[in-house]
PDB file of C-alpha atoms in Angstrom:
ATOM      1  CA  UNK E   1      61.431 166.182 -84.267  1.00 45.00           C
ATOM      2  CA  UNK E   2      61.482 167.773 -80.760  1.00 45.00           C
ATOM      3  CA  UNK E   3      62.336 165.821 -77.617  1.00 44.00           C
ATOM      4  CA  UNK E   4      60.537 166.868 -74.317  1.00 42.00           C
ATOM      5  CA  UNK E   5      61.096 165.543 -70.802  1.00 41.00           C
ATOM      6  CA  UNK E   6      57.950 164.866 -68.760  1.00 44.00           C
ATOM      7  CA  UNK E   7      58.523 163.244 -65.369  1.00 42.00           C
ATOM      8  CA  UNK E   8      61.022 160.442 -65.776  1.00 42.00           C
ATOM      9  CA  UNK E   9      59.990 159.434 -69.304  1.00 41.00           C
ATOM     10  CA  UNK E  10      61.034 160.721 -72.719  1.00 41.00           C
ATOM     11  CA  UNK E  11      58.286 161.653 -75.166  1.00 41.00           C
ATOM     12  CA  UNK E  12      58.486 162.587 -78.814  1.00 42.00           C
ATOM     13  CA  UNK E  13      56.478 165.021 -80.833  1.00 44.00           C
ATOM     14  CA  UNK E  14      56.332 164.216 -84.508  1.00 45.00           C
ATOM     15  CA  UNK E  15      55.491 166.870 -87.034  1.00 47.00           C
ATOM     16  CA  UNK E  16      52.831 165.396 -89.272  1.00 46.00           C
ATOM     17  CA  UNK E  17      51.877 167.148 -92.523  1.00 47.00           C
ATOM     18  CA  UNK E  18      48.524 168.894 -92.487  1.00 45.00           C
ATOM     19  CA  UNK E  19      45.667 166.759 -93.658  1.00 46.00           C
ATOM     20  CA  UNK E  20      47.238 163.483 -92.416  1.00 46.00           C
ATOM     21  CA  UNK E  21      46.866 163.833 -88.657  1.00 46.00           C
ATOM     22  CA  UNK E  22      43.757 161.735 -88.668  1.00 44.00           C
ATOM     23  CA  UNK E  23      45.513 158.930 -90.480  1.00 40.00           C
ATOM     24  CA  UNK E  24      47.994 158.414 -87.681  1.00 42.00           C
ATOM     25  CA  UNK E  25      45.722 158.877 -84.673  1.00 43.00           C
ATOM     26  CA  UNK E  26      43.351 155.916 -84.945  1.00 46.00           C
ATOM     27  CA  UNK E  27      44.998 153.842 -87.635  1.00 43.00           C
ATOM     28  CA  UNK E  28      47.145 151.302 -85.771  1.00 47.00           C
ATOM     29  CA  UNK E  29      49.230 149.011 -88.006  1.00 46.00           C
ATOM     30  CA  UNK E  30      46.825 149.126 -90.933  1.00 50.00           C
ATOM     31  CA  UNK E  31      46.586 152.848 -90.778  1.00 49.00           C
ATOM     32  CA  UNK E  32      50.369 153.270 -90.773  1.00 47.00           C
ATOM     33  CA  UNK E  33      50.636 151.010 -93.812  1.00 51.00           C
ATOM     34  CA  UNK E  34      47.982 153.006 -95.660  1.00 52.00           C
ATOM     35  CA  UNK E  35      49.670 156.269 -94.830  1.00 49.00           C
ATOM     36  CA  UNK E  36      53.007 155.055 -96.235  1.00 48.00           C
ATOM     37  CA  UNK E  37      51.234 153.895 -99.380  1.00 53.00           C
ATOM     38  CA  UNK E  38      49.776 157.365 -99.797  1.00 48.00           C
ATOM     39  CA  UNK E  39      53.215 158.911 -99.327  1.00 47.00           C
ATOM     40  CA  UNK E  40      54.645 156.558-101.962  1.00 51.00           C
ATOM     41  CA  UNK E  41      51.866 157.528-104.382  1.00 50.00           C
ATOM     42  CA  UNK E  42      52.669 161.186-103.795  1.00 50.00           C
ATOM     43  CA  UNK E  43      56.342 160.618-104.575  1.00 44.00           C
ATOM     44  CA  UNK E  44      55.555 158.700-107.782  1.00 50.00           C
ATOM     45  CA  UNK E  45      53.219 161.429-108.918  1.00 46.00           C
ATOM     46  CA  UNK E  46      55.858 164.083-108.310  1.00 46.00           C
ATOM     47  CA  UNK E  47      58.416 162.001-110.250  1.00 47.00           C
ATOM     48  CA  UNK E  48      56.095 161.691-113.254  1.00 48.00           C
ATOM     49  CA  UNK E  49      55.294 165.373-113.176  1.00 45.00           C
ATOM     50  CA  UNK E  50      58.936 166.437-112.990  1.00 45.00           C
ATOM     51  CA  UNK E  51      59.996 163.900-115.608  1.00 48.00           C
ATOM     52  CA  UNK E  52      63.253 163.258-113.733  1.00 47.00           C
ATOM     53  CA  UNK E  53      62.887 159.455-113.628  1.00 45.00           C
ATOM     54  CA  UNK E  54      62.377 157.628-116.940  1.00 49.00           C
ATOM     55  CA  UNK E  55      59.788 154.859-116.839  1.00 47.00           C
ATOM     56  CA  UNK E  56      61.287 152.290-119.270  1.00 49.00           C
ATOM     57  CA  UNK E  57      64.649 150.476-119.173  1.00 46.00           C
ATOM     58  CA  UNK E  58      65.154 151.206-122.864  1.00 46.00           C
ATOM     59  CA  UNK E  59      64.943 154.962-122.305  1.00 48.00           C
ATOM     60  CA  UNK E  60      66.966 154.712-119.086  1.00 55.00           C
ATOM     61  CA  UNK E  61      70.028 153.121-120.830  1.00 64.00           C
ATOM     62  CA  UNK E  62      71.839 155.139-123.419  1.00 82.00           C
ATOM     63  CA  UNK E  63      72.573 153.681-126.832  1.00 84.00           C
ATOM     64  CA  UNK E  64      76.235 153.310-125.888  1.00 85.00           C
ATOM     65  CA  UNK E  65      75.351 151.263-122.797  1.00 85.00           C
ATOM     66  CA  UNK E  66      72.988 149.082-124.819  1.00 86.00           C
ATOM     67  CA  UNK E  67      75.668 148.489-127.445  1.00 85.00           C
ATOM     68  CA  UNK E  68      78.188 147.431-124.797  1.00 84.00           C
ATOM     69  CA  UNK E  69      75.635 145.161-123.168  1.00 86.00           C
ATOM     70  CA  UNK E  70      74.910 143.389-126.481  1.00 88.00           C
ATOM     71  CA  UNK E  71      78.643 143.050-127.152  1.00 88.00           C
ATOM     72  CA  UNK E  72      79.181 141.495-123.742  1.00 86.00           C
ATOM     73  CA  UNK E  73      76.295 139.080-124.248  1.00 88.00           C
ATOM     74  CA  UNK E  74      77.831 137.954-127.555  1.00 88.00           C
ATOM     75  CA  UNK E  75      81.176 137.300-125.819  1.00 89.00           C
ATOM     76  CA  UNK E  76      79.536 135.253-123.063  1.00 87.00           C
ATOM     77  CA  UNK E  77      77.544 133.239-125.634  1.00 89.00           C
ATOM     78  CA  UNK E  78      80.683 132.574-127.690  1.00 89.00           C
ATOM     79  CA  UNK E  79      82.591 131.349-124.612  1.00 87.00           C
ATOM     80  CA  UNK E  80      79.767 128.998-123.662  1.00 87.00           C
ATOM     81  CA  UNK E  81      79.644 127.628-127.173  1.00 89.00           C
ATOM     82  CA  UNK E  82      83.418 127.139-127.240  1.00 87.00           C
ATOM     83  CA  UNK E  83      83.385 125.300-123.910  1.00 87.00           C
ATOM     84  CA  UNK E  84      80.609 123.059-125.158  1.00 88.00           C
ATOM     85  CA  UNK E  85      82.506 122.236-128.363  1.00 88.00           C
ATOM     86  CA  UNK E  86      85.702 121.519-126.444  1.00 86.00           C
ATOM     87  CA  UNK E  87      83.836 119.213-124.081  1.00 85.00           C
ATOM     88  CA  UNK E  88      82.304 117.306-126.998  1.00 86.00           C
ATOM     89  CA  UNK E  89      85.711 117.060-128.687  1.00 85.00           C
ATOM     90  CA  UNK E  90      87.358 115.590-125.581  1.00 81.00           C
ATOM     91  CA  UNK E  91      84.477 113.161-125.207  1.00 79.00           C
ATOM     92  CA  UNK E  92      84.882 112.024-128.832  1.00 81.00           C
ATOM     93  CA  UNK E  93      88.648 111.617-128.396  1.00 76.00           C
ATOM     94  CA  UNK E  94      88.172 109.462-125.314  1.00 71.00           C
ATOM     95  CA  UNK E  95      85.690 107.308-127.201  1.00 71.00           C
ATOM     96  CA  UNK E  96      88.038 106.892-130.209  1.00 68.00           C
ATOM     97  CA  UNK E  97      91.219 106.345-128.199  1.00 65.00           C
ATOM     98  CA  UNK E  98      90.325 104.491-125.028  1.00 58.00           C
ATOM     99  CA  UNK E  99      93.254 103.597-122.761  1.00 52.00           C
ATOM    100  CA  UNK E 100      93.195  99.842-122.209  1.00 47.00           C
ATOM    101  CA  UNK E 101      89.457  99.754-122.787  1.00 49.00           C
ATOM    102  CA  UNK E 102      88.645 102.429-120.208  1.00 49.00           C
ATOM    103  CA  UNK E 103      85.203 103.960-120.642  1.00 52.00           C
ATOM    104  CA  UNK E 104      84.981 107.781-120.797  1.00 51.00           C
ATOM    105  CA  UNK E 105      82.653 107.906-117.801  1.00 60.00           C
ATOM    106  CA  UNK E 106      85.391 106.954-115.325  1.00 69.00           C
ATOM    107  CA  UNK E 107      86.467 109.685-112.910  1.00 79.00           C
ATOM    108  CA  UNK E 108      89.796 111.482-113.091  1.00 81.00           C
ATOM    109  CA  UNK E 109      90.796 109.910-109.784  1.00 84.00           C
ATOM    110  CA  UNK E 110      90.211 106.438-111.184  1.00 86.00           C
ATOM    111  CA  UNK E 111      92.166 107.179-114.388  1.00 83.00           C
ATOM    112  CA  UNK E 112      95.029 108.651-112.348  1.00 85.00           C
ATOM    113  CA  UNK E 113      95.159 105.562-110.134  1.00 88.00           C
ATOM    114  CA  UNK E 114      95.128 103.300-113.171  1.00 87.00           C
ATOM    115  CA  UNK E 115      97.941 105.240-114.838  1.00 88.00           C
ATOM    116  CA  UNK E 116     100.019 104.958-111.671  1.00 90.00           C
ATOM    117  CA  UNK E 117      99.398 101.214-111.576  1.00 92.00           C
ATOM    118  CA  UNK E 118     100.508 100.831-115.196  1.00 90.00           C
ATOM    119  CA  UNK E 119     103.688 102.817-114.565  1.00 92.00           C
ATOM    120  CA  UNK E 120     104.542 100.726-111.497  1.00 92.00           C
ATOM    121  CA  UNK E 121     103.941  97.549-113.486  1.00 93.00           C
ATOM    122  CA  UNK E 122     106.478  98.766-116.076  1.00 92.00           C
ATOM    123  CA  UNK E 123     109.135  98.650-113.354  1.00 90.00           C
ATOM    124  CA  UNK E 124     108.962  94.849-113.461  1.00 89.00           C
ATOM    125  CA  UNK E 125     107.799  94.018-116.973  1.00 90.00           C
ATOM    126  CA  UNK E 126     108.557  97.003-119.264  1.00 90.00           C
ATOM    127  CA  UNK E 127     111.714  98.378-120.855  1.00 94.00           C
ATOM    128  CA  UNK E 128     113.859 100.657-118.704  1.00 96.00           C
ATOM    129  CA  UNK E 129     115.224 104.098-119.475  1.00 97.00           C
ATOM    130  CA  UNK E 130     117.899 105.815-117.395  1.00 97.00           C
ATOM    131  CA  UNK E 131     118.621 109.524-117.792  1.00 97.00           C
ATOM    132  CA  UNK E 132     122.173 110.441-116.871  1.00 96.00           C
ATOM    133  CA  UNK E 133     121.996 113.787-115.053  1.00 95.00           C
ATOM    134  CA  UNK E 134     125.550 113.754-113.715  1.00 91.00           C
ATOM    135  CA  UNK E 135     126.714 116.374-116.265  1.00 88.00           C
ATOM    136  CA  UNK E 136     124.513 119.298-115.222  1.00 88.00           C
ATOM    137  CA  UNK E 137     126.899 121.013-112.787  1.00 83.00           C
ATOM    138  CA  UNK E 138     128.129 123.587-115.274  1.00 79.00           C
ATOM    139  CA  UNK E 139     124.851 124.261-117.041  1.00 87.00           C
ATOM    140  CA  UNK E 140     123.392 127.755-117.181  1.00 89.00           C
ATOM    141  CA  UNK E 141     119.978 128.600-115.719  1.00 91.00           C
ATOM    142  CA  UNK E 142     118.519 128.675-119.236  1.00 92.00           C
ATOM    143  CA  UNK E 143     119.895 125.244-120.038  1.00 92.00           C
ATOM    144  CA  UNK E 144     118.576 123.803-116.771  1.00 94.00           C
ATOM    145  CA  UNK E 145     115.135 125.216-117.562  1.00 94.00           C
ATOM    146  CA  UNK E 146     115.151 123.595-120.977  1.00 94.00           C
ATOM    147  CA  UNK E 147     116.290 120.287-119.524  1.00 95.00           C
ATOM    148  CA  UNK E 148     113.537 120.421-116.890  1.00 96.00           C
ATOM    149  CA  UNK E 149     110.975 121.033-119.648  1.00 96.00           C
ATOM    150  CA  UNK E 150     112.271 118.037-121.627  1.00 96.00           C
ATOM    151  CA  UNK E 151     111.952 115.802-118.553  1.00 97.00           C
ATOM    152  CA  UNK E 152     108.354 116.995-118.094  1.00 96.00           C
ATOM    153  CA  UNK E 153     107.437 116.237-121.719  1.00 96.00           C
ATOM    154  CA  UNK E 154     109.181 112.874-121.586  1.00 97.00           C
ATOM    155  CA  UNK E 155     107.261 111.876-118.486  1.00 96.00           C
ATOM    156  CA  UNK E 156     103.988 113.084-119.990  1.00 95.00           C
ATOM    157  CA  UNK E 157     104.530 110.963-123.102  1.00 96.00           C
ATOM    158  CA  UNK E 158     105.331 107.939-120.957  1.00 96.00           C
ATOM    159  CA  UNK E 159     102.087 108.305-118.992  1.00 94.00           C
ATOM    160  CA  UNK E 160     100.081 108.214-122.230  1.00 93.00           C
ATOM    161  CA  UNK E 161     101.962 105.280-123.766  1.00 93.00           C
ATOM    162  CA  UNK E 162     100.184 101.940-124.104  1.00 91.00           C
ATOM    163  CA  UNK E 163     103.450 100.248-123.110  1.00 93.00           C
ATOM    164  CA  UNK E 164     105.229 102.646-120.754  1.00 96.00           C
ATOM    165  CA  UNK E 165     108.927 102.517-119.809  1.00 97.00           C
ATOM    166  CA  UNK E 166     110.247 102.546-116.277  1.00 96.00           C
ATOM    167  CA  UNK E 167     112.240 105.750-115.902  1.00 97.00           C
ATOM    168  CA  UNK E 168     115.179 106.410-113.597  1.00 97.00           C
ATOM    169  CA  UNK E 169     116.812 109.812-113.058  1.00 97.00           C
ATOM    170  CA  UNK E 170     120.381 108.964-112.100  1.00 97.00           C
ATOM    171  CA  UNK E 171     123.065 111.264-110.721  1.00 95.00           C
ATOM    172  CA  UNK E 172     120.253 113.558-109.591  1.00 96.00           C
ATOM    173  CA  UNK E 173     120.652 115.308-106.249  1.00 93.00           C
ATOM    174  CA  UNK E 174     117.574 116.680-104.511  1.00 92.00           C
ATOM    175  CA  UNK E 175     119.493 119.789-103.449  1.00 93.00           C
ATOM    176  CA  UNK E 176     120.756 120.560-106.968  1.00 94.00           C
ATOM    177  CA  UNK E 177     119.683 123.572-109.046  1.00 95.00           C
ATOM    178  CA  UNK E 178     118.124 121.204-111.604  1.00 95.00           C
ATOM    179  CA  UNK E 179     115.881 119.631-108.960  1.00 96.00           C
ATOM    180  CA  UNK E 180     114.726 123.075-107.828  1.00 95.00           C
ATOM    181  CA  UNK E 181     114.046 123.989-111.465  1.00 95.00           C
ATOM    182  CA  UNK E 182     112.023 120.807-111.970  1.00 96.00           C
ATOM    183  CA  UNK E 183     109.929 121.640-108.894  1.00 95.00           C
ATOM    184  CA  UNK E 184     109.385 125.165-110.176  1.00 94.00           C
ATOM    185  CA  UNK E 185     108.503 124.317-113.756  1.00 93.00           C
ATOM    186  CA  UNK E 186     106.825 120.915-113.519  1.00 94.00           C
ATOM    187  CA  UNK E 187     103.536 120.694-111.622  1.00 91.00           C
ATOM    188  CA  UNK E 188     103.423 117.605-109.413  1.00 92.00           C
ATOM    189  CA  UNK E 189     107.078 116.758-110.044  1.00 95.00           C
ATOM    190  CA  UNK E 190     107.548 115.415-106.504  1.00 92.00           C
ATOM    191  CA  UNK E 191     104.769 112.884-107.230  1.00 93.00           C
ATOM    192  CA  UNK E 192     106.220 111.569-110.507  1.00 95.00           C
ATOM    193  CA  UNK E 193     106.143 107.768-110.638  1.00 95.00           C
ATOM    194  CA  UNK E 194     109.843 107.091-111.342  1.00 96.00           C
ATOM    195  CA  UNK E 195     113.148 106.505-109.551  1.00 96.00           C
ATOM    196  CA  UNK E 196     115.376 109.379-108.451  1.00 96.00           C
ATOM    197  CA  UNK E 197     118.862 108.599-107.190  1.00 96.00           C
ATOM    198  CA  UNK E 198     122.141 110.375-106.656  1.00 96.00           C
ATOM    199  CA  UNK E 199     124.059 107.278-107.731  1.00 96.00           C
ATOM    200  CA  UNK E 200     125.723 107.170-111.116  1.00 93.00           C
ATOM    201  CA  UNK E 201     123.971 105.042-113.725  1.00 94.00           C
ATOM    202  CA  UNK E 202     127.120 102.932-114.178  1.00 95.00           C
ATOM    203  CA  UNK E 203     127.020 101.802-110.561  1.00 94.00           C
ATOM    204  CA  UNK E 204     123.280 101.155-110.463  1.00 94.00           C
ATOM    205  CA  UNK E 205     123.089  98.339-113.043  1.00 94.00           C
ATOM    206  CA  UNK E 206     125.332  95.608-114.408  1.00 94.00           C
ATOM    207  CA  UNK E 207     127.449  97.143-117.159  1.00 95.00           C
ATOM    208  CA  UNK E 208     126.583  94.386-119.626  1.00 95.00           C
ATOM    209  CA  UNK E 209     122.918  95.390-119.475  1.00 96.00           C
ATOM    210  CA  UNK E 210     123.554  99.041-120.351  1.00 97.00           C
ATOM    211  CA  UNK E 211     123.215 100.657-123.802  1.00 97.00           C
ATOM    212  CA  UNK E 212     124.218 104.314-123.964  1.00 97.00           C
ATOM    213  CA  UNK E 213     122.343 106.074-126.761  1.00 96.00           C
ATOM    214  CA  UNK E 214     124.553 108.664-128.408  1.00 93.00           C
ATOM    215  CA  UNK E 215     124.584 110.103-131.961  1.00 90.00           C
ATOM    216  CA  UNK E 216     128.360 109.502-132.107  1.00 91.00           C
ATOM    217  CA  UNK E 217     128.060 105.733-131.890  1.00 94.00           C
ATOM    218  CA  UNK E 218     129.011 103.585-134.885  1.00 93.00           C
ATOM    219  CA  UNK E 219     126.232 101.075-134.205  1.00 95.00           C
ATOM    220  CA  UNK E 220     122.610 101.677-135.141  1.00 96.00           C
ATOM    221  CA  UNK E 221     119.987 100.568-132.651  1.00 97.00           C
ATOM    222  CA  UNK E 222     118.142  97.601-134.130  1.00 95.00           C
ATOM    223  CA  UNK E 223     115.618  96.769-131.417  1.00 96.00           C
ATOM    224  CA  UNK E 224     114.361  97.718-127.968  1.00 96.00           C
ATOM    225  CA  UNK E 225     115.042  94.901-125.525  1.00 95.00           C
ATOM    226  CA  UNK E 226     113.256  94.713-122.176  1.00 94.00           C
ATOM    227  CA  UNK E 227     116.362  93.087-120.700  1.00 94.00           C
ATOM    228  CA  UNK E 228     118.491  96.148-121.449  1.00 95.00           C
ATOM    229  CA  UNK E 229     118.684  99.529-119.741  1.00 96.00           C
ATOM    230  CA  UNK E 230     118.919 102.385-122.223  1.00 98.00           C
ATOM    231  CA  UNK E 231     120.780 105.517-121.110  1.00 97.00           C
ATOM    232  CA  UNK E 232     120.200 109.049-122.374  1.00 96.00           C
ATOM    233  CA  UNK E 233     122.653 111.825-121.574  1.00 92.00           C
ATOM    234  CA  UNK E 234     121.002 114.701-119.696  1.00 91.00           C
ATOM    235  CA  UNK E 235     122.294 117.446-121.962  1.00 84.00           C
ATOM    236  CA  UNK E 236     120.609 120.144-124.014  1.00 78.00           C
ATOM    237  CA  UNK E 237     121.582 121.359-127.482  1.00 59.00           C
ATOM    238  CA  UNK E 238     123.369 124.467-126.236  1.00 55.00           C
ATOM    239  CA  UNK E 239     125.656 122.585-123.853  1.00 52.00           C
ATOM    240  CA  UNK E 240     126.487 119.572-126.039  1.00 55.00           C
ATOM    241  CA  UNK E 241     130.148 119.048-126.701  1.00 64.00           C
ATOM    242  CA  UNK E 242     131.235 116.555-129.280  1.00 72.00           C
ATOM    243  CA  UNK E 243     131.386 112.929-128.158  1.00 83.00           C
ATOM    244  CA  UNK E 244     130.939 113.711-124.454  1.00 87.00           C
ATOM    245  CA  UNK E 245     128.428 110.903-123.895  1.00 90.00           C
ATOM    246  CA  UNK E 246     130.248 108.585-126.264  1.00 91.00           C
ATOM    247  CA  UNK E 247     133.564 108.998-124.415  1.00 92.00           C
ATOM    248  CA  UNK E 248     131.854 108.549-121.061  1.00 92.00           C
ATOM    249  CA  UNK E 249     130.348 105.254-122.231  1.00 94.00           C
ATOM    250  CA  UNK E 250     133.711 104.031-123.516  1.00 94.00           C
ATOM    251  CA  UNK E 251     135.419 104.863-120.235  1.00 94.00           C
ATOM    252  CA  UNK E 252     133.073 102.413-118.515  1.00 94.00           C
ATOM    253  CA  UNK E 253     133.214  99.847-121.351  1.00 95.00           C
ATOM    254  CA  UNK E 254     129.501 100.220-121.978  1.00 96.00           C
ATOM    255  CA  UNK E 255     127.806  99.355-125.263  1.00 97.00           C
ATOM    256  CA  UNK E 256     126.704 102.347-127.369  1.00 97.00           C
ATOM    257  CA  UNK E 257     124.110 102.777-130.074  1.00 97.00           C
ATOM    258  CA  UNK E 258     122.541 105.567-132.111  1.00 95.00           C
ATOM    259  CA  UNK E 259     119.055 105.911-133.515  1.00 96.00           C
ATOM    260  CA  UNK E 260     118.850 104.477-137.076  1.00 95.00           C
ATOM    261  CA  UNK E 261     118.313 107.869-138.689  1.00 93.00           C
ATOM    262  CA  UNK E 262     120.907 107.235-141.407  1.00 92.00           C
ATOM    263  CA  UNK E 263     119.348 103.884-142.281  1.00 93.00           C
ATOM    264  CA  UNK E 264     115.753 105.109-142.776  1.00 93.00           C
ATOM    265  CA  UNK E 265     116.077 108.821-143.494  1.00 91.00           C
ATOM    266  CA  UNK E 266     117.917 111.010-145.975  1.00 89.00           C
ATOM    267  CA  UNK E 267     119.176 114.545-145.827  1.00 84.00           C
ATOM    268  CA  UNK E 268     116.874 117.166-147.234  1.00 83.00           C
ATOM    269  CA  UNK E 269     118.259 120.226-148.959  1.00 79.00           C
ATOM    270  CA  UNK E 270     117.540 123.443-147.087  1.00 78.00           C
ATOM    271  CA  UNK E 271     118.648 127.043-147.211  1.00 72.00           C
ATOM    272  CA  UNK E 272     120.917 126.764-144.177  1.00 76.00           C
ATOM    273  CA  UNK E 273     122.383 123.414-145.262  1.00 75.00           C
ATOM    274  CA  UNK E 274     121.683 122.286-141.696  1.00 78.00           C
ATOM    275  CA  UNK E 275     121.468 118.589-140.755  1.00 81.00           C
ATOM    276  CA  UNK E 276     121.615 117.282-137.187  1.00 82.00           C
ATOM    277  CA  UNK E 277     120.976 113.979-135.482  1.00 84.00           C
ATOM    278  CA  UNK E 278     121.059 115.566-132.038  1.00 86.00           C
ATOM    279  CA  UNK E 279     117.602 115.381-130.469  1.00 90.00           C
ATOM    280  CA  UNK E 280     116.034 116.480-127.190  1.00 91.00           C
ATOM    281  CA  UNK E 281     115.420 113.884-124.464  1.00 94.00           C
ATOM    282  CA  UNK E 282     111.679 113.797-125.089  1.00 95.00           C
ATOM    283  CA  UNK E 283     112.180 113.437-128.853  1.00 94.00           C
ATOM    284  CA  UNK E 284     114.456 110.434-128.400  1.00 95.00           C
ATOM    285  CA  UNK E 285     111.986 108.908-125.979  1.00 96.00           C
ATOM    286  CA  UNK E 286     109.062 109.428-128.390  1.00 96.00           C
ATOM    287  CA  UNK E 287     111.010 107.450-130.988  1.00 96.00           C
ATOM    288  CA  UNK E 288     111.856 104.619-128.569  1.00 97.00           C
ATOM    289  CA  UNK E 289     108.308 104.449-127.194  1.00 96.00           C
ATOM    290  CA  UNK E 290     106.656 104.482-130.642  1.00 96.00           C
ATOM    291  CA  UNK E 291     108.996 101.801-131.933  1.00 97.00           C
ATOM    292  CA  UNK E 292     108.396  99.595-128.893  1.00 96.00           C
ATOM    293  CA  UNK E 293     104.649  99.772-129.545  1.00 95.00           C
ATOM    294  CA  UNK E 294     104.675  99.501-133.360  1.00 95.00           C
ATOM    295  CA  UNK E 295     107.993  97.763-134.163  1.00 95.00           C
ATOM    296  CA  UNK E 296     108.237 100.174-137.079  1.00 96.00           C
ATOM    297  CA  UNK E 297     111.327 102.377-137.292  1.00 96.00           C
ATOM    298  CA  UNK E 298     110.097 104.723-140.086  1.00 95.00           C
ATOM    299  CA  UNK E 299     106.917 105.457-138.123  1.00 95.00           C
ATOM    300  CA  UNK E 300     108.889 105.971-134.933  1.00 95.00           C
ATOM    301  CA  UNK E 301     111.471 108.252-136.533  1.00 94.00           C
ATOM    302  CA  UNK E 302     108.732 110.316-138.135  1.00 92.00           C
ATOM    303  CA  UNK E 303     107.294 110.834-134.655  1.00 90.00           C
ATOM    304  CA  UNK E 304     110.480 112.194-133.120  1.00 90.00           C
ATOM    305  CA  UNK E 305     112.658 113.719-135.866  1.00 91.00           C
ATOM    306  CA  UNK E 306     111.253 117.110-136.788  1.00 84.00           C
ATOM    307  CA  UNK E 307     111.680 118.603-140.260  1.00 78.00           C
ATOM    308  CA  UNK E 308     113.905 121.287-138.753  1.00 81.00           C
ATOM    309  CA  UNK E 309     116.661 118.687-138.276  1.00 85.00           C
ATOM    310  CA  UNK E 310     117.062 118.440-142.053  1.00 81.00           C
ATOM    311  CA  UNK E 311     116.054 114.778-142.400  1.00 87.00           C
ATOM    312  CA  UNK E 312     113.051 113.153-144.071  1.00 88.00           C
ATOM    313  CA  UNK E 313     112.024 109.536-144.568  1.00 91.00           C
ATOM    314  CA  UNK E 314     113.433 107.893-147.694  1.00 86.00           C
ATOM    315  CA  UNK E 315     110.010 107.195-149.173  1.00 80.00           C
ATOM    316  CA  UNK E 316     108.576 110.631-148.351  1.00 69.00           C
ATOM    317  CA  UNK E 317     107.434 112.919-151.170  1.00 50.00           C
ATOM    318  CA  UNK E 318     108.366 116.612-151.132  1.00 48.00           C
TER     319      UNK E 318
END
């Protein structure tokens, strides 16, 4: 296209193909549209003649592309089906196991508020559990991580319980490595509905109301009393030293008790000849919580004592 200056205005000269000058002279808008349609027809004709552009999508895509497309469609369909099945399963579980008569159609916000209300009510009417975290100063990073995970699982079990405990984390400083580990590993830890205090558990409550649960005690726990505060030592398997919690309880003249594993379970022969009554925090809590709801020690012990500990119920069949 050539640009020419005539007077003070710019004019353009367009080079129009021969045979189409008349189309552009008198056409106006309709004529321009018709001319472009003719150009498009010319291009399509040339494409068909040259054979450079396939006409069908089937011939355009190679067999390899088609195979990948079908494979991807199968994956998408399988994921949709799996999501649908999972949704139906959760719906069926909510219908079979309603929490205090709650209907499945309630929103998550409503269920969360109701759970919080139940936990707060346990502070005044439910049994109380205190976790002694005053012995974590010399724990390794790995041990702190395991302890933080046990606290998370314990709290999760308590939220689901029909009769929740009120939980207190005693001897727990907010600037301690364990607190930082709990924040890192446990989503929403800062919003947990429980008490956190730096005070020692022996100074928080009257000593006569305390029962320190330790596997070294000579007395088996017979019942869970709402008027008692049960203490669990915040230790993990790797850091446990013999009778640490038992000696600490005796120094403060506090009553001790152990889970009645020996009374309801027997040792099972295994290749390692391994038998242990030392359980994680969340395992001990599962036993206490189940017993408080069912008043059945065999059922409660079955819930918390795994087969790896080398114990089975007396009436169990191999």
